[in-house]
Short mmCIF file of C-alpha atoms in Angstrom, two decimals:
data_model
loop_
_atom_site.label_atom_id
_atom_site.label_comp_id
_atom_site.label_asym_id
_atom_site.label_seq_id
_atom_site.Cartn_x
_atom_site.Cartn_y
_atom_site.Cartn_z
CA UNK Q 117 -10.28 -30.77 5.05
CA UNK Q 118 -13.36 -31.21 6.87
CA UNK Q 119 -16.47 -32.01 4.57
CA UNK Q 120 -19.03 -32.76 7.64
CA UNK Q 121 -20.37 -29.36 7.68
CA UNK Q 122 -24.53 -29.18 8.79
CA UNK Q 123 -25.75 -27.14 6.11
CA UNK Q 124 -23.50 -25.20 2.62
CA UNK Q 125 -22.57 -22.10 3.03
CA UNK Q 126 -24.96 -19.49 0.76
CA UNK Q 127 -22.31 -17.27 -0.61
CA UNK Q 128 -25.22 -15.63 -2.82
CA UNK Q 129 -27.58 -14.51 0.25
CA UNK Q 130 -25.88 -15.32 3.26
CA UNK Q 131 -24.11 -13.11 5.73
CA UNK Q 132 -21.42 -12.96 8.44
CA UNK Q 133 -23.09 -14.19 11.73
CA UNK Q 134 -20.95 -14.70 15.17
CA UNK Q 135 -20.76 -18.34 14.77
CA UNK Q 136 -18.02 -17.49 12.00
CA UNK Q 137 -15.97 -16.05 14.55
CA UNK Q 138 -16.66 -18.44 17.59
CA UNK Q 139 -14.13 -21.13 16.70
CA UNK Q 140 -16.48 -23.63 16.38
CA UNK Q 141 -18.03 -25.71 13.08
CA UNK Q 142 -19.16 -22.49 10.98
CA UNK Q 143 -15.34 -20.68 12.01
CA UNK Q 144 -14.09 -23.51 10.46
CA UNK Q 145 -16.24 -23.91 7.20
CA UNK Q 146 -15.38 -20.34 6.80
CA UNK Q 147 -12.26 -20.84 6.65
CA UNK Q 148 -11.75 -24.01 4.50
CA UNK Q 149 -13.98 -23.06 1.95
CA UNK Q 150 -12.88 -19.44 1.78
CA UNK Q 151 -9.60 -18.29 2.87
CA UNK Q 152 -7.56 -21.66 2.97
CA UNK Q 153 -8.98 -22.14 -0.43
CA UNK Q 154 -8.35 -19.01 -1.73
CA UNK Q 155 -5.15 -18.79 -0.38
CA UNK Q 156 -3.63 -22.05 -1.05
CA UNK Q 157 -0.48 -22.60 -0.49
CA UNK Q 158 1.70 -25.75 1.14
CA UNK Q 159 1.85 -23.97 4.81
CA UNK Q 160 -1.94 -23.42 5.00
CA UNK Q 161 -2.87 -27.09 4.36
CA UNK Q 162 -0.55 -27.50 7.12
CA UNK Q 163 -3.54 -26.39 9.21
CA UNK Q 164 -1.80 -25.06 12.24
CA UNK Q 165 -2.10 -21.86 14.00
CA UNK Q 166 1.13 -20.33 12.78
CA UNK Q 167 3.48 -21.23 9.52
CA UNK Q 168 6.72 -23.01 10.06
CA UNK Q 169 8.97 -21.17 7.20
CA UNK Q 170 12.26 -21.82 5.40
CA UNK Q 171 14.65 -19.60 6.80
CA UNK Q 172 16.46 -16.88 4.11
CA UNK Q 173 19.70 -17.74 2.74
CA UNK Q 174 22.75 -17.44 5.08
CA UNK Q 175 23.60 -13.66 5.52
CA UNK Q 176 20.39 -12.24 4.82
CA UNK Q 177 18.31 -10.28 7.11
CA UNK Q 178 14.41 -10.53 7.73
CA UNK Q 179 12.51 -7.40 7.21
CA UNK Q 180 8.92 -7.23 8.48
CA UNK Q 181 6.04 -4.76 8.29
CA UNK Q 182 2.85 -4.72 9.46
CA UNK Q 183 -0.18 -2.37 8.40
CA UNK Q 184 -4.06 -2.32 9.19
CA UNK Q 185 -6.65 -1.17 6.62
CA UNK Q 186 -9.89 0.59 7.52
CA UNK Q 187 -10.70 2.20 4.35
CA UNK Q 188 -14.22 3.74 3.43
CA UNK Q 189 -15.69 2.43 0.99
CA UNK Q 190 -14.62 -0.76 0.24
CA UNK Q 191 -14.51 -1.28 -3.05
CA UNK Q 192 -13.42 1.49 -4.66
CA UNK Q 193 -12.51 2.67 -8.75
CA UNK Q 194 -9.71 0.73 -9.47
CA UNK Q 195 -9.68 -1.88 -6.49
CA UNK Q 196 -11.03 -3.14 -2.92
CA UNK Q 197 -9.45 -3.17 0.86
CA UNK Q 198 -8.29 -6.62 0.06
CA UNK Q 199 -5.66 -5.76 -3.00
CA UNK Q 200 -4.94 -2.76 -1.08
CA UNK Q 201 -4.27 -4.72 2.30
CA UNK Q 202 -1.61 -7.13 0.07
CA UNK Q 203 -0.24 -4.44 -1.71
CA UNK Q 204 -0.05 -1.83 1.57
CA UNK Q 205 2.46 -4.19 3.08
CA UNK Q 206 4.04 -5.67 0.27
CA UNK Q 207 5.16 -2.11 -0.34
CA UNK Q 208 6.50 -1.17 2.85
CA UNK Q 209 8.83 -4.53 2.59
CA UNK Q 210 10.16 -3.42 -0.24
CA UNK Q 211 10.99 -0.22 0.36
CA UNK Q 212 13.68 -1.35 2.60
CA UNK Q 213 15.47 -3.52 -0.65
CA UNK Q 214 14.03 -6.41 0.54
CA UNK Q 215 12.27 -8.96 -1.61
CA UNK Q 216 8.85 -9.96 0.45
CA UNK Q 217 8.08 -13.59 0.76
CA UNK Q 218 5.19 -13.50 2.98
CA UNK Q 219 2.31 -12.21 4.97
CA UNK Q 220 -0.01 -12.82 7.79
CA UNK Q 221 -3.54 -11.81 7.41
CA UNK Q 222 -6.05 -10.73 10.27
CA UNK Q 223 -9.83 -9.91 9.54
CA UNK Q 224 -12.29 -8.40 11.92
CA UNK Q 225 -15.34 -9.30 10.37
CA UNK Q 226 -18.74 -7.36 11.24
CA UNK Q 227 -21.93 -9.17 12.05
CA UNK Q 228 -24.28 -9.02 9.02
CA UNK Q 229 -21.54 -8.84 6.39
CA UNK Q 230 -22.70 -10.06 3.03
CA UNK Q 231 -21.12 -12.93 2.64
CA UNK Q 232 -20.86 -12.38 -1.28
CA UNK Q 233 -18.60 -9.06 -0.87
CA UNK Q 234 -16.49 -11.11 1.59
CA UNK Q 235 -15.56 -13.57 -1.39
CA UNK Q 236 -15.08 -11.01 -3.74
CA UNK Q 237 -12.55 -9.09 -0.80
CA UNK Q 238 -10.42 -12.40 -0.25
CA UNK Q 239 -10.37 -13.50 -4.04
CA UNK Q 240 -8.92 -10.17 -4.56
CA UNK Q 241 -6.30 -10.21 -1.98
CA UNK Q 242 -5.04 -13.25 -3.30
CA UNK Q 243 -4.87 -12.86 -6.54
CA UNK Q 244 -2.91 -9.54 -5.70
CA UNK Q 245 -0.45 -11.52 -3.61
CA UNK Q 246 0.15 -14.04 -6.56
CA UNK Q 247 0.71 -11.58 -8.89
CA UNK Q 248 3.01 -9.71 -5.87
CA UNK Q 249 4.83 -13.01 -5.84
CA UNK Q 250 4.14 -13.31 -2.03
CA UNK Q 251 2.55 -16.17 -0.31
CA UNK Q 252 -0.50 -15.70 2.69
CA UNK Q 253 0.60 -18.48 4.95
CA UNK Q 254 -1.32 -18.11 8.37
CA UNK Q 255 -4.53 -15.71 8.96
CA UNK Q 256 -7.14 -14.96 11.85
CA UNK Q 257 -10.88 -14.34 11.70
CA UNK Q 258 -13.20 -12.38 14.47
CA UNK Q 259 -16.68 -11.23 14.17
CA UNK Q 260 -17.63 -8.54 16.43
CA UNK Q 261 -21.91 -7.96 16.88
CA UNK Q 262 -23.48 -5.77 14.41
CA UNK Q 263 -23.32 -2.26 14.26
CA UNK Q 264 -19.26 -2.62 16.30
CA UNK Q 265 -17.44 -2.63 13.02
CA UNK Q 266 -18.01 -1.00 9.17
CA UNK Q 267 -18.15 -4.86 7.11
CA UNK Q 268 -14.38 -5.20 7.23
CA UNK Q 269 -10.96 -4.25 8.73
CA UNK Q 270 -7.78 -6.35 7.57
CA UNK Q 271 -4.18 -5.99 8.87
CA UNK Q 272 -1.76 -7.39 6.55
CA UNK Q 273 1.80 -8.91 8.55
CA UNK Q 274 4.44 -9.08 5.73
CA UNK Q 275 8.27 -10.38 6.08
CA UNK Q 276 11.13 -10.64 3.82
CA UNK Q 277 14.55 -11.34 3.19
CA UNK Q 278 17.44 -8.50 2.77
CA UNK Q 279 20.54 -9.34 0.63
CA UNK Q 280 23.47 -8.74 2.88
CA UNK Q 281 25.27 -5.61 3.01
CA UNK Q 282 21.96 -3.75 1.84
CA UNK Q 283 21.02 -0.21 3.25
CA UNK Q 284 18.38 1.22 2.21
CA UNK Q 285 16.21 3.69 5.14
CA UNK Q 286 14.88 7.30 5.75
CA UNK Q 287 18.63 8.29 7.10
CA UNK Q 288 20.78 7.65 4.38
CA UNK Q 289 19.86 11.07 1.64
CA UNK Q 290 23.14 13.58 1.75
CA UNK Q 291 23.39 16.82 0.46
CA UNK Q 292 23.45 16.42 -3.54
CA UNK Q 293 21.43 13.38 -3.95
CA UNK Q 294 18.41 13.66 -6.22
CA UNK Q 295 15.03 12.76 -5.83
CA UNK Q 296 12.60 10.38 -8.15
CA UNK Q 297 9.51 9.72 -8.01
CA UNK Q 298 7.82 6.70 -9.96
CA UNK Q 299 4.54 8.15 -11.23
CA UNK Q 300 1.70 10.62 -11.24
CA UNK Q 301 0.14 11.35 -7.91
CA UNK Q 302 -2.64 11.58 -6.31
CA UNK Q 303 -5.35 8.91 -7.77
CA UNK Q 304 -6.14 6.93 -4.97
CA UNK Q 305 -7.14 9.54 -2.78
CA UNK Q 306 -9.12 11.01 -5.20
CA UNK Q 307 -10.70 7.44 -6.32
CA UNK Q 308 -11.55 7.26 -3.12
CA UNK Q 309 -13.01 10.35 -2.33
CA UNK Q 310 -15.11 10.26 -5.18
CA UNK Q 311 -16.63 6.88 -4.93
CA UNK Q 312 -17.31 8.19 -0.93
CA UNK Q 313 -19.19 11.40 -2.03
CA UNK Q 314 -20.36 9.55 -5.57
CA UNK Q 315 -18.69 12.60 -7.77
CA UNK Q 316 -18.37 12.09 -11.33
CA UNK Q 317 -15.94 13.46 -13.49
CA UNK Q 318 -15.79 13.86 -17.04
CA UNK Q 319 -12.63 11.21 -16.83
CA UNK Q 320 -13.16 8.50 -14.57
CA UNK Q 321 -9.96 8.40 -11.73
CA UNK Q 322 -8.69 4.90 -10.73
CA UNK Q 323 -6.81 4.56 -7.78
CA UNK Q 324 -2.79 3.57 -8.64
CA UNK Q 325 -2.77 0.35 -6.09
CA UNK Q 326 0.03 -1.38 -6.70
CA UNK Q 327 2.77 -4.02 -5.76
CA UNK Q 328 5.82 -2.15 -6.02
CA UNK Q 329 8.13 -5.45 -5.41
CA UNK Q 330 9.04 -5.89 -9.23
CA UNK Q 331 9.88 -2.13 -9.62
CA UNK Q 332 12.14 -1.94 -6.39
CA UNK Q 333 14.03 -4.76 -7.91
CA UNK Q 334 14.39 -3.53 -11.52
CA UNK Q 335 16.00 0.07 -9.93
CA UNK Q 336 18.17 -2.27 -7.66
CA UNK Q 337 19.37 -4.43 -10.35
CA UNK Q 338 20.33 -1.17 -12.78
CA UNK Q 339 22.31 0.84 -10.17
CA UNK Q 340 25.62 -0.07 -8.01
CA UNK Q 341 24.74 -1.17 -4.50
CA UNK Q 342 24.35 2.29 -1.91
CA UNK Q 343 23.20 4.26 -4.90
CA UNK Q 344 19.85 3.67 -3.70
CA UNK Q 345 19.64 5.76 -0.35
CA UNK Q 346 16.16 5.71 1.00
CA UNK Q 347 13.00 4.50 -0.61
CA UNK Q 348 9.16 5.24 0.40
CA UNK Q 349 5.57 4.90 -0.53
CA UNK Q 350 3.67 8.05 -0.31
CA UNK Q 351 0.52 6.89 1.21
CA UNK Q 352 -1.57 8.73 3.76
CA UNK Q 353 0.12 11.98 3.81
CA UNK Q 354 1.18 12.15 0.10
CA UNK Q 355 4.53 13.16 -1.28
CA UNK Q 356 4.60 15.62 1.54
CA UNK Q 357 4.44 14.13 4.52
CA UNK Q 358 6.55 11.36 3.19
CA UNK Q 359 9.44 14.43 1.84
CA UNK Q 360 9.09 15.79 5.59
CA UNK Q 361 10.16 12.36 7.36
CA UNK Q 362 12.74 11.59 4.50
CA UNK Q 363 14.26 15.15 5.62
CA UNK Q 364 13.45 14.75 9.08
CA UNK Q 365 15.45 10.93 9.39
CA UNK Q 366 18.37 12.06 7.39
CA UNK Q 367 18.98 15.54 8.84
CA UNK Q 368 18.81 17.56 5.28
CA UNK Q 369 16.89 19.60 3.29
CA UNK Q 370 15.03 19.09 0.07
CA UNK Q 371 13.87 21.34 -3.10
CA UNK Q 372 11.66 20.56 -4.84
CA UNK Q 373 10.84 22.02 -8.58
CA UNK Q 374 6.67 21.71 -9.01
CA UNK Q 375 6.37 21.70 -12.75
CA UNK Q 376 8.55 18.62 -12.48
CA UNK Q 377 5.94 16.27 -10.39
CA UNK Q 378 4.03 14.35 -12.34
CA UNK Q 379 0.23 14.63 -12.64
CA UNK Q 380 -2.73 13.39 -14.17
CA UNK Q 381 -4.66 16.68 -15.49
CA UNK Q 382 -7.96 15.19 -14.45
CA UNK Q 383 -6.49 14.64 -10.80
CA UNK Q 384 -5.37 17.99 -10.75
CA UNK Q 385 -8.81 19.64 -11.68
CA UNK Q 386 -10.52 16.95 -9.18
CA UNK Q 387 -8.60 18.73 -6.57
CA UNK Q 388 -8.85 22.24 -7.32
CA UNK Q 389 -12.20 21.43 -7.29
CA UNK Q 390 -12.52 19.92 -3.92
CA UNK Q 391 -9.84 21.68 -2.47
CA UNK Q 392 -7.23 19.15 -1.85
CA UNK Q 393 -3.43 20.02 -2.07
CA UNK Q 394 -2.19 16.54 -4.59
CA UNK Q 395 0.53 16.62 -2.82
CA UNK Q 396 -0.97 15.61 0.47
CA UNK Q 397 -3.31 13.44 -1.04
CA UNK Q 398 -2.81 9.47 -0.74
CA UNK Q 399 -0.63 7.13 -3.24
CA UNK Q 400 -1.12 3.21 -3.44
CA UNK Q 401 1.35 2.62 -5.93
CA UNK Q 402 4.09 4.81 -6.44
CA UNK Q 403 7.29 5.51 -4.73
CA UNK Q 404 9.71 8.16 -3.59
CA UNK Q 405 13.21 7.74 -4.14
CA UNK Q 406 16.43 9.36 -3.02
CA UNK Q 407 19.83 8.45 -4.83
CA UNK Q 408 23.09 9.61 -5.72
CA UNK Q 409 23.04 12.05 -8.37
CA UNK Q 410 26.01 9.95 -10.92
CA UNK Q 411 23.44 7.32 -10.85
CA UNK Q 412 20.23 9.34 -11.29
CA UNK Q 413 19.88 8.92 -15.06
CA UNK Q 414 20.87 5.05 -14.98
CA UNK Q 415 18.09 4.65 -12.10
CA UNK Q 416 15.21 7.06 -13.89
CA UNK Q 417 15.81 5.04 -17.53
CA UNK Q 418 15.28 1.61 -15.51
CA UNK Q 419 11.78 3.01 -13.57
CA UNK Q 420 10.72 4.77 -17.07
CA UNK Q 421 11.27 0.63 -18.48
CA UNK Q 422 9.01 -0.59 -15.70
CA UNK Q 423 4.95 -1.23 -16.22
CA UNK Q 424 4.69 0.82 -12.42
CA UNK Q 425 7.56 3.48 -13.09
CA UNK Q 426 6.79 4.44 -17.04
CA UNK Q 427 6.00 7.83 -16.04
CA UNK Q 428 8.87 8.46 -13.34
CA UNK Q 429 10.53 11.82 -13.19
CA UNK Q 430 13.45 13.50 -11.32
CA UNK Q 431 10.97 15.81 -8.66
CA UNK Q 432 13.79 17.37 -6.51
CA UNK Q 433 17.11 17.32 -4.88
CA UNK Q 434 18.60 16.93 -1.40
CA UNK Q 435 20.64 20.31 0.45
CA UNK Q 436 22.00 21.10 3.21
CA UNK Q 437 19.83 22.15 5.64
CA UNK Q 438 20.12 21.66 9.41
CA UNK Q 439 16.25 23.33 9.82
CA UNK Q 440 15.36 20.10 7.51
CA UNK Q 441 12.74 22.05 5.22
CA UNK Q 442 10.85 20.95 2.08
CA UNK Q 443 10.58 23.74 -0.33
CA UNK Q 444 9.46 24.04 -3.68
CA UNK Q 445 9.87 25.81 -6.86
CA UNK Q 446 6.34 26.75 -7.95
CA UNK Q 447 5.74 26.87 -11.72
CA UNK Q 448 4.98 30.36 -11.54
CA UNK Q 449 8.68 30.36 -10.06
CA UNK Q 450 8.22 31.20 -6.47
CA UNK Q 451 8.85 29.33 -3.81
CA UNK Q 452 7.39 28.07 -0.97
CA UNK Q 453 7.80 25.47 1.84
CA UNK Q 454 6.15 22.35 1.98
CA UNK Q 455 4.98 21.46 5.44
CA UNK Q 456 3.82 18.17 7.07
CA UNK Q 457 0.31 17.47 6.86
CA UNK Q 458 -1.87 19.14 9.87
CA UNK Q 459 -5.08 17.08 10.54
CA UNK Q 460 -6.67 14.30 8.24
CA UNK Q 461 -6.92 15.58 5.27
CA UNK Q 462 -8.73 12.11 3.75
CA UNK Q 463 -9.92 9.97 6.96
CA UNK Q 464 -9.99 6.36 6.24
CA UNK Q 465 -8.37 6.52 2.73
CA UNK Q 466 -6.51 3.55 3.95
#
């Protein structure tokens, strides 16, 4: 590591200038003395541009996902864009039954950035990939002038490796499959939303962000392979949008039976309040999934024993349905469909 810089980097008062993104001395303090640090990890002290990696055992497959993060605000009740930007791909490896292994990170950095909130961002991510079990092996860092960017975007490259004969996807749910999902709904979006227009409610709402990676495996490890049919993250879109695709991929119908979903009662007043449907509104850390219905118990009992799945709950079941709608039994026992999201309900929630 180079130790010739000019002058130490003021983490206190100092702030993002375009020399940090111009490849020269300061690009390079940058980066030893905050990502390559934080990050550490036997690729990265390789120092190249890219991360030669051991290849998965023989008959696996790679999986790999990529997702950017633009969120608004940054740091938010319960978490920051740099946990979410680990746990945002982390999650969408592992809802394919994969086990992720590791990830590429890319920031876009905007002139004038504190410096301080940058630390804080990139100690987060990694301690959320350590936790996630993932390593960050390679990364890239632009500044763009002042007043081109909002202090941060990060896209998060993750891959993993896929056991063979695993197939999990949006396809797979048949007629008389059930649906689970891991966990009450809705707190990110309204975390987020409420730090944005500073509301306060009489119970403070932390977003759910999560890596899912430990849960996915627990469910796979307590159910015969191809129980599991399809697994998914509600994020932007909510339970919803994600339901629609799931039904749209796989050619089928779903009901749903409201009283059934679980929420948090605060989350539920927060958006009667603001006027939010919960079940369009963004999830960091909880999961859809569609199985076969002999295993449903077996699979709900081994979420319910998981830290991120204690408060899963059977939501729904697949039908037969060539027109491929969501409906749902209300609690007042009507029922109603439940469309794809039209418009943005939460810009930059993400």
């Amino acid at each position: 590591m180079k130790t010739d810089y000019q002058r130490p980097i003021d983490w206190r008062q100092g702030r993002v200038d375009l020399n940090h993104g111009a490849g020269g001395r300061a690009a390079a303090q940058l980066v030893d003395e905050l990502f390559a640090r934080a990050f550490d990890n036997e690729w990265l002290r390789q120092g190249d541009d890219g991360a030669a990696l051991p290849a998965p055992p023989p008959g696996h497959r790679l999986v790999m996902a990529t997702d950017g993060h633009v969120i608004s605000p940054l740091f938010f009740p319960g978490g920051d864009i740099g946990g979410l930007a680990v746990h945002g791909t982390v999650n969408d490896v592992a809802m394919l039954g994969a086990t992720p292994l590791y990830l590429a990170a890319s920031f876009i950095l905007e002139e004038g950035f504190a410096l301080a909130e940058l630390k804080t961002i990139v100690e987060s991510m990694a301690a959320a990939a350590r936790e996630a079990g993932v390593a960050i092996v390679t990364g890239d860092t632009k500044v763009v002038e002042r007043g081109k960017g909002d202090g941060v975007f990060i896209t998060t490259t993750g891959v993993g490796a896929l056991p063979p004969g695993r197939a999990i996807g949006g396809a797979n749910a048949r007629p008389g499959d059930v649906v689970l999902l891991s966990g009450t709904i809705g707190e990110h979006g309204v975390a987020v939303l409420s730090q944005r227009e500073s509301l306060e409610f009489e119970t403070r709402i932390v977003s759910d962000t999560a890596a899912l990676n430990g849960l996915v495996a627990a469910m796979l490890a307590a159910v015969p392979e191809g129980a599991v049919r399809t697994l998914r993250d509600p994020t932007r879109g909510g339970v919803a949008t994600t339901l629609n695709e799931i039904a749209r991929q796989s050619g089928v119908g779903l009901h749903l039976d409201e009283a059934a979903i679980p929420m948090q009662a605060q989350v539920a007043a927060a958006c009667e309040l603001l006027g939010l449907d919960p079940l369009y509104v963004a999830n960091e850390g909880k999961l859809l999934a569609v199985a076969a219905s002999e295993h449903a118990e077996a699979l709900l009992a081994a979420m319910r024993a998981h830290p991120r799945g204690r408060d899963a709950a059977i939501i729904g079941r697949v039908v037969a349905d060539e027109r491929r709608f969501v409906q749902m039994t209300t609690r007042l026992g009507g029922r109603r469909i439940v469309d794809w999201l039209s418009g943005e309900q939460l810009p930059r929630i993400c």
